[in-house]
Amino acid sequence: MVKNKEPYLIEQEYNRLRIELDTLHYPEPFRPDAIPLIQHLVSDLVATTTSYKSVSVRNQELSAENKRLLGEQSPMRGQIRSLIEENNRLHLRMIEMEDERVRRDREMKSVLGGMEKRVEDLLFVKGQMKKMMNRERMEREKGRVEDVEGDVNVRVDFETGLREMGVGVTVGVCDPVVLDMVKVMESRIENVNREKLEMEKMIRRYEEEKEVSEDARKRRDEEIKRLMNNLGKGFREEWVGEIVENSENDSRMEAMQEHIDSLNERIREIEIEKKACVFELESRIKEMEEEIKYERERNERMNREIKEMEELIKQIKKEEKSKLKEEKSKEDKRL
């Protein structure tokens, strides 16, 4: 094909290919009869380079998207972890509350059983007291009737015209102590019934607290499932059951490990604080030693200056005294 073309066309194609090869950093010469092969190879190379660039750009976009998704998943994973830990704490709290409720139910049932027995005993005593009071009332009424009707064989005193006083019927009067006992027992029955009502209210309150804890646990489970779904293929739905099932045992070990890590971290912080305090104390001691040294030197310098001043003052006083003596002697001589 190259041989059938005009020489100037071949030269144009050669120059164009030469420019493209120079652009591709290929300075080696080639023959004109290799122009078709080189054109084909250059076209394939350009297409491959363009495809590689587009794939690289797409790869960078996918990497950025993957990084963004991982960045979005990280806080969600942390939130899921915290929710799972909180869910485990709620489970443990519910187990403790259930054990406490069972224990209190047993205690309350025992107390209620004792109270019911006491109520039955008190009701029995109350019934016996009422029967005794009714019997005494019947005997008292019967005595009154017999007292009104009198005895058939009663004798009359002819002198006075009055009946002889016969032996009266002894009327049993209800003992006030018995009445007080009945009132006390009725009051005790009322108190026991009130205590029973209070305990029943307490049981209902514990049941309500249990329901509230159940609702909180269900909300946590639903929130965990929602976050799992938001993570997409990062988590599978069937993992939720495994995580919730295994997290109860793992959470205790994790909690202990976290506690140990926190203690170790606190020990490291204390060591750092200790080193900082020692360094600060040594620095402060060094500063104080420098200050003491400076003050000592300053004190010695001031003492020397004071001594020099004292010597100077003594010298001045001495000179003044001698001067006064001279003036006095001169004055005496003049007189």
Short mmCIF file of C-alpha atoms in Angstrom, two decimals:
data_model
loop_
_atom_site.label_atom_id
_atom_site.label_comp_id
_atom_site.label_asym_id
_atom_site.label_seq_id
_atom_site.Cartn_x
_atom_site.Cartn_y
_atom_site.Cartn_z
CA MET A 1 0.00 0.00 0.00
CA VAL A 2 2.87 2.35 0.69
CA LYS A 3 4.41 1.69 -2.72
CA ASN A 4 1.20 2.72 -4.55
CA LYS A 5 0.97 6.07 -2.74
CA GLU A 6 2.51 9.28 -3.85
CA PRO A 7 5.88 10.11 -2.33
CA TYR A 8 4.64 13.35 -0.72
CA LEU A 9 1.76 11.45 0.96
CA ILE A 10 4.17 8.87 2.25
CA GLU A 11 6.36 11.68 3.56
CA GLN A 12 3.36 13.34 5.29
CA GLU A 13 2.37 10.06 6.98
CA TYR A 14 5.99 9.46 7.95
CA ASN A 15 6.28 12.94 9.51
CA ARG A 16 2.97 12.55 11.36
CA LEU A 17 4.00 9.15 12.73
CA ARG A 18 7.39 10.57 13.62
CA ILE A 19 5.70 13.31 15.70
CA GLU A 20 3.43 10.78 17.42
CA LEU A 21 6.37 8.47 18.16
CA ASP A 22 8.41 11.38 19.51
CA THR A 23 5.44 12.25 21.71
CA LEU A 24 5.48 8.65 22.94
CA HIS A 25 9.24 8.96 23.60
CA TYR A 26 10.24 6.57 20.80
CA PRO A 27 13.12 8.26 18.88
CA GLU A 28 14.24 5.18 16.94
CA PRO A 29 14.04 5.53 13.09
CA PHE A 30 11.85 3.29 10.92
CA ARG A 31 11.47 2.52 7.26
CA PRO A 32 8.60 3.87 5.13
CA ASP A 33 7.36 0.39 4.32
CA ALA A 34 6.64 -0.11 8.07
CA ILE A 35 4.22 2.84 8.18
CA PRO A 36 0.98 0.73 8.09
CA LEU A 37 2.15 -1.52 10.92
CA ILE A 38 3.32 1.42 13.01
CA GLN A 39 0.01 3.24 12.37
CA HIS A 40 -1.90 0.20 13.61
CA LEU A 41 0.34 -0.21 16.65
CA VAL A 42 0.13 3.50 17.51
CA SER A 43 -3.67 3.41 17.20
CA ASP A 44 -3.82 0.37 19.50
CA LEU A 45 -1.43 2.04 21.94
CA VAL A 46 -3.47 5.26 21.99
CA ALA A 47 -6.70 3.30 22.47
CA THR A 48 -5.10 1.22 25.23
CA THR A 49 -3.73 4.36 26.90
CA THR A 50 -7.11 6.07 26.71
CA SER A 51 -8.85 2.97 28.08
CA TYR A 52 -6.24 2.70 30.85
CA LYS A 53 -6.76 6.34 31.80
CA SER A 54 -10.54 5.91 31.91
CA VAL A 55 -10.15 2.73 33.98
CA SER A 56 -7.71 4.52 36.29
CA VAL A 57 -10.13 7.40 36.73
CA ARG A 58 -12.96 4.96 37.39
CA ASN A 59 -10.76 3.06 39.83
CA GLN A 60 -9.95 6.28 41.67
CA GLU A 61 -13.65 7.16 41.79
CA LEU A 62 -14.51 3.69 43.11
CA SER A 63 -11.69 3.90 45.67
CA ALA A 64 -12.96 7.28 46.83
CA GLU A 65 -16.51 5.92 46.99
CA ASN A 66 -15.31 2.85 48.90
CA LYS A 67 -13.36 5.08 51.30
CA ARG A 68 -16.43 7.25 51.78
CA LEU A 69 -18.61 4.22 52.46
CA LEU A 70 -16.06 2.84 54.90
CA GLY A 71 -15.97 6.22 56.60
CA GLU A 72 -19.75 6.13 56.89
CA GLN A 73 -19.70 2.54 58.14
CA SER A 74 -17.10 3.15 60.85
CA PRO A 75 -19.31 5.34 63.07
CA MET A 76 -22.24 3.02 62.37
CA ARG A 77 -20.14 0.03 63.44
CA GLY A 78 -19.17 1.89 66.60
CA GLN A 79 -22.79 2.79 67.19
CA ILE A 80 -23.82 -0.83 66.63
CA ARG A 81 -21.14 -1.97 69.05
CA SER A 82 -22.31 0.50 71.69
CA LEU A 83 -25.93 -0.54 71.12
CA ILE A 84 -25.01 -4.21 71.41
CA GLU A 85 -23.13 -3.50 74.63
CA GLU A 86 -26.06 -1.50 75.94
CA ASN A 87 -28.40 -4.29 74.88
CA ASN A 88 -26.24 -6.78 76.78
CA ARG A 89 -26.32 -4.54 79.82
CA LEU A 90 -30.09 -4.36 79.53
CA HIS A 91 -30.27 -8.15 79.25
CA LEU A 92 -28.13 -8.54 82.35
CA ARG A 93 -30.18 -5.90 84.13
CA MET A 94 -33.39 -7.70 83.16
CA ILE A 95 -31.99 -11.00 84.44
CA GLU A 96 -31.05 -9.34 87.72
CA MET A 97 -34.47 -7.67 87.92
CA GLU A 98 -36.18 -10.99 87.16
CA ASP A 99 -34.17 -12.74 89.89
CA GLU A 100 -34.96 -9.90 92.28
CA ARG A 101 -38.64 -10.04 91.31
CA VAL A 102 -38.78 -13.82 91.85
CA ARG A 103 -37.10 -13.45 95.23
CA ARG A 104 -39.48 -10.68 96.27
CA ASP A 105 -42.44 -12.63 94.95
CA ARG A 106 -41.45 -15.56 97.15
CA GLU A 107 -41.02 -13.26 100.12
CA MET A 108 -44.33 -11.51 99.45
CA LYS A 109 -46.15 -14.79 98.92
CA SER A 110 -44.74 -16.03 102.19
CA VAL A 111 -45.75 -12.81 103.93
CA LEU A 112 -49.17 -12.84 102.26
CA GLY A 113 -49.65 -16.47 103.28
CA GLY A 114 -48.81 -15.58 106.86
CA MET A 115 -51.14 -12.59 106.73
CA GLU A 116 -53.95 -14.65 105.28
CA LYS A 117 -53.44 -17.18 108.08
CA ARG A 118 -53.50 -14.36 110.59
CA VAL A 119 -56.64 -12.95 109.00
CA GLU A 120 -58.30 -16.37 109.18
CA ASP A 121 -57.30 -16.73 112.84
CA LEU A 122 -58.53 -13.24 113.65
CA LEU A 123 -61.78 -13.81 111.79
CA PHE A 124 -62.26 -17.06 113.71
CA VAL A 125 -61.60 -15.28 117.03
CA LYS A 126 -63.94 -12.48 115.95
CA GLY A 127 -66.67 -15.03 115.17
CA GLN A 128 -66.19 -16.74 118.52
CA MET A 129 -66.36 -13.37 120.27
CA LYS A 130 -69.57 -12.48 118.45
CA LYS A 131 -71.08 -15.86 119.37
CA MET A 132 -70.09 -15.34 123.01
CA MET A 133 -71.52 -11.82 123.00
CA ASN A 134 -74.77 -13.03 121.42
CA ARG A 135 -75.01 -15.83 123.97
CA GLU A 136 -74.46 -13.39 126.83
CA ARG A 137 -77.01 -11.00 125.34
CA MET A 138 -79.57 -13.83 125.09
CA GLU A 139 -78.88 -14.85 128.68
CA ARG A 140 -79.23 -11.24 129.80
CA GLU A 141 -82.56 -10.87 127.98
CA LYS A 142 -83.74 -14.15 129.41
CA GLY A 143 -82.83 -12.98 132.92
CA ARG A 144 -84.77 -9.76 132.40
CA VAL A 145 -87.85 -11.71 131.30
CA GLU A 146 -87.64 -14.00 134.31
CA ASP A 147 -87.14 -11.02 136.58
CA VAL A 148 -90.28 -9.35 135.19
CA GLU A 149 -92.48 -12.43 135.35
CA GLY A 150 -91.19 -13.43 138.82
CA ASP A 151 -91.23 -16.82 140.40
CA VAL A 152 -94.57 -18.73 140.51
CA ASN A 153 -93.92 -19.95 144.08
CA VAL A 154 -93.20 -16.48 145.47
CA ARG A 155 -94.29 -15.86 149.09
CA VAL A 156 -95.95 -12.64 150.44
CA ASP A 157 -95.28 -11.10 153.83
CA PHE A 158 -98.75 -10.66 155.48
CA GLU A 159 -97.54 -7.92 157.76
CA THR A 160 -96.15 -5.72 155.04
CA GLY A 161 -98.05 -7.12 152.07
CA LEU A 162 -94.79 -7.32 150.13
CA ARG A 163 -93.21 -10.26 148.37
CA GLU A 164 -90.18 -11.78 149.91
CA MET A 165 -87.02 -11.08 148.04
CA GLY A 166 -85.93 -14.21 146.32
CA VAL A 167 -82.61 -15.15 144.96
CA GLY A 168 -82.23 -13.11 141.81
CA VAL A 169 -80.97 -14.38 138.50
CA THR A 170 -77.39 -13.53 137.90
CA VAL A 171 -77.10 -11.66 134.64
CA GLY A 172 -73.84 -12.02 132.83
CA VAL A 173 -72.61 -8.64 131.66
CA CYS A 174 -70.23 -8.53 128.71
CA ASP A 175 -66.72 -7.85 129.90
CA PRO A 176 -65.32 -4.53 128.54
CA VAL A 177 -61.99 -6.26 128.02
CA VAL A 178 -63.65 -8.63 125.56
CA LEU A 179 -65.10 -5.69 123.62
CA ASP A 180 -61.67 -4.05 123.49
CA MET A 181 -60.13 -7.28 122.20
CA VAL A 182 -62.70 -7.45 119.42
CA LYS A 183 -61.97 -3.86 118.39
CA VAL A 184 -58.22 -4.50 118.47
CA MET A 185 -58.60 -7.60 116.32
CA GLU A 186 -60.81 -5.77 113.83
CA SER A 187 -58.17 -3.02 113.64
CA ARG A 188 -55.44 -5.62 113.11
CA ILE A 189 -57.49 -7.23 110.34
CA GLU A 190 -57.82 -3.85 108.61
CA ASN A 191 -54.06 -3.22 108.93
CA VAL A 192 -53.25 -6.64 107.51
CA ASN A 193 -55.60 -6.02 104.59
CA ARG A 194 -53.94 -2.65 103.94
CA GLU A 195 -50.49 -4.26 104.00
CA LYS A 196 -51.74 -6.89 101.59
CA LEU A 197 -52.99 -4.18 99.20
CA GLU A 198 -49.65 -2.33 99.43
CA MET A 199 -47.75 -5.50 98.59
CA GLU A 200 -50.04 -6.21 95.65
CA LYS A 201 -49.37 -2.65 94.41
CA MET A 202 -45.63 -3.25 94.81
CA ILE A 203 -45.89 -6.47 92.79
CA ARG A 204 -47.77 -4.63 90.04
CA ARG A 205 -45.09 -1.89 90.06
CA TYR A 206 -42.35 -4.50 89.63
CA GLU A 207 -44.30 -6.03 86.76
CA GLU A 208 -44.56 -2.59 85.12
CA GLU A 209 -40.80 -2.04 85.53
CA LYS A 210 -40.20 -5.40 83.91
CA GLU A 211 -42.44 -4.45 80.97
CA VAL A 212 -40.59 -1.13 80.60
CA SER A 213 -37.25 -2.99 80.51
CA GLU A 214 -38.65 -5.42 77.93
CA ASP A 215 -39.78 -2.51 75.75
CA ALA A 216 -36.35 -0.85 76.05
CA ARG A 217 -34.64 -4.10 75.05
CA LYS A 218 -36.96 -4.53 72.06
CA ARG A 219 -36.27 -0.96 70.93
CA ARG A 220 -32.52 -1.61 71.18
CA ASP A 221 -32.87 -4.82 69.13
CA GLU A 222 -34.88 -2.98 66.47
CA GLU A 223 -32.31 -0.17 66.34
CA ILE A 224 -29.48 -2.70 65.96
CA LYS A 225 -31.33 -4.43 63.10
CA ARG A 226 -31.98 -1.08 61.43
CA LEU A 227 -28.32 -0.14 61.60
CA MET A 228 -27.36 -3.57 60.32
CA ASN A 229 -29.63 -3.06 57.32
CA ASN A 230 -28.14 0.37 56.68
CA LEU A 231 -24.68 -1.16 56.50
CA GLY A 232 -25.75 -3.15 53.43
CA LYS A 233 -23.37 -5.87 52.36
CA GLY A 234 -20.94 -4.95 55.12
CA PHE A 235 -23.13 -7.09 57.41
CA ARG A 236 -25.57 -9.88 56.67
CA GLU A 237 -28.97 -10.05 58.29
CA GLU A 238 -28.34 -13.53 59.65
CA TRP A 239 -25.35 -12.21 61.60
CA VAL A 240 -27.64 -10.31 63.93
CA GLY A 241 -28.83 -13.42 65.73
CA GLU A 242 -25.28 -14.70 66.09
CA ILE A 243 -24.04 -11.36 67.42
CA VAL A 244 -26.88 -11.06 69.92
CA GLU A 245 -26.48 -14.71 70.94
CA ASN A 246 -22.70 -14.62 71.40
CA SER A 247 -22.39 -11.05 72.64
CA GLU A 248 -23.69 -11.89 76.13
CA ASN A 249 -20.62 -14.03 76.88
CA ASP A 250 -18.23 -11.87 74.87
CA SER A 251 -19.43 -8.66 76.45
CA ARG A 252 -18.34 -9.81 79.90
CA MET A 253 -14.85 -10.61 78.67
CA GLU A 254 -14.77 -7.36 76.71
CA ALA A 255 -15.98 -5.45 79.75
CA MET A 256 -13.28 -7.05 81.89
CA GLN A 257 -10.66 -6.37 79.21
CA GLU A 258 -11.84 -2.79 78.87
CA HIS A 259 -11.67 -2.44 82.65
CA ILE A 260 -8.12 -3.85 82.64
CA ASP A 261 -7.17 -1.58 79.73
CA SER A 262 -8.65 1.41 81.53
CA LEU A 263 -6.69 0.50 84.67
CA ASN A 264 -3.49 0.13 82.65
CA GLU A 265 -4.20 3.42 80.93
CA ARG A 266 -4.79 5.02 84.31
CA ILE A 267 -1.51 3.53 85.58
CA ARG A 268 0.29 4.99 82.56
CA GLU A 269 -1.37 8.34 83.16
CA ILE A 270 -0.34 8.21 86.82
CA GLU A 271 3.24 7.38 85.81
CA ILE A 272 3.25 10.29 83.37
CA GLU A 273 1.79 12.59 86.02
CA LYS A 274 4.35 11.29 88.51
CA LYS A 275 7.22 11.98 86.11
CA ALA A 276 5.79 15.41 85.34
CA CYS A 277 5.44 16.16 89.06
CA VAL A 278 9.00 14.96 89.75
CA PHE A 279 10.32 17.02 86.85
CA GLU A 280 8.36 20.05 87.99
CA LEU A 281 9.52 19.52 91.58
CA GLU A 282 13.15 19.18 90.52
CA SER A 283 12.81 22.27 88.33
CA ARG A 284 11.24 24.15 91.19
CA ILE A 285 13.98 23.00 93.60
CA LYS A 286 16.61 24.09 91.10
CA GLU A 287 14.91 27.46 90.71
CA MET A 288 14.71 27.83 94.49
CA GLU A 289 18.39 26.93 94.82
CA GLU A 290 19.24 29.54 92.21
CA GLU A 291 17.07 32.07 94.02
CA ILE A 292 18.66 31.17 97.37
CA LYS A 293 22.12 31.49 95.85
CA TYR A 294 21.21 34.83 94.31
CA GLU A 295 19.70 36.08 97.59
CA ARG A 296 22.74 34.86 99.54
CA GLU A 297 25.11 36.68 97.19
CA ARG A 298 22.87 39.73 97.28
CA ASN A 299 22.80 39.57 101.09
CA GLU A 300 26.59 39.29 101.26
CA ARG A 301 26.95 42.19 98.84
CA MET A 302 24.56 44.28 100.91
CA ASN A 303 26.45 43.38 104.09
CA ARG A 304 29.68 44.50 102.49
CA GLU A 305 28.05 47.73 101.37
CA ILE A 306 26.63 48.26 104.87
CA LYS A 307 30.05 47.72 106.41
CA GLU A 308 31.58 50.13 103.94
CA MET A 309 28.86 52.64 104.77
CA GLU A 310 29.49 52.17 108.48
CA GLU A 311 33.20 52.70 107.98
CA LEU A 312 32.48 55.75 105.90
CA ILE A 313 30.11 57.11 108.53
CA LYS A 314 32.72 56.49 111.23
CA GLN A 315 35.31 58.26 109.12
CA ILE A 316 32.99 61.19 108.54
CA LYS A 317 32.17 61.42 112.25
CA LYS A 318 35.82 61.26 113.09
CA GLU A 319 36.63 63.99 110.62
CA GLU A 320 33.77 66.10 111.96
CA LYS A 321 35.01 65.65 115.53
CA SER A 322 38.53 66.61 114.58
CA LYS A 323 37.24 69.55 112.65
CA LEU A 324 35.15 70.68 115.61
CA LYS A 325 38.16 70.37 117.89
CA GLU A 326 40.26 72.46 115.55
CA GLU A 327 37.59 75.11 115.29
CA LYS A 328 37.16 75.12 119.05
CA SER A 329 40.90 75.44 119.62
CA LYS A 330 41.06 78.26 117.12
CA GLU A 331 38.18 79.96 118.83
CA ASP A 332 39.86 79.57 122.18
CA LYS A 333 43.10 81.01 120.87
CA ARG A 334 41.33 83.96 119.35
CA LEU A 335 39.64 84.68 122.65
#
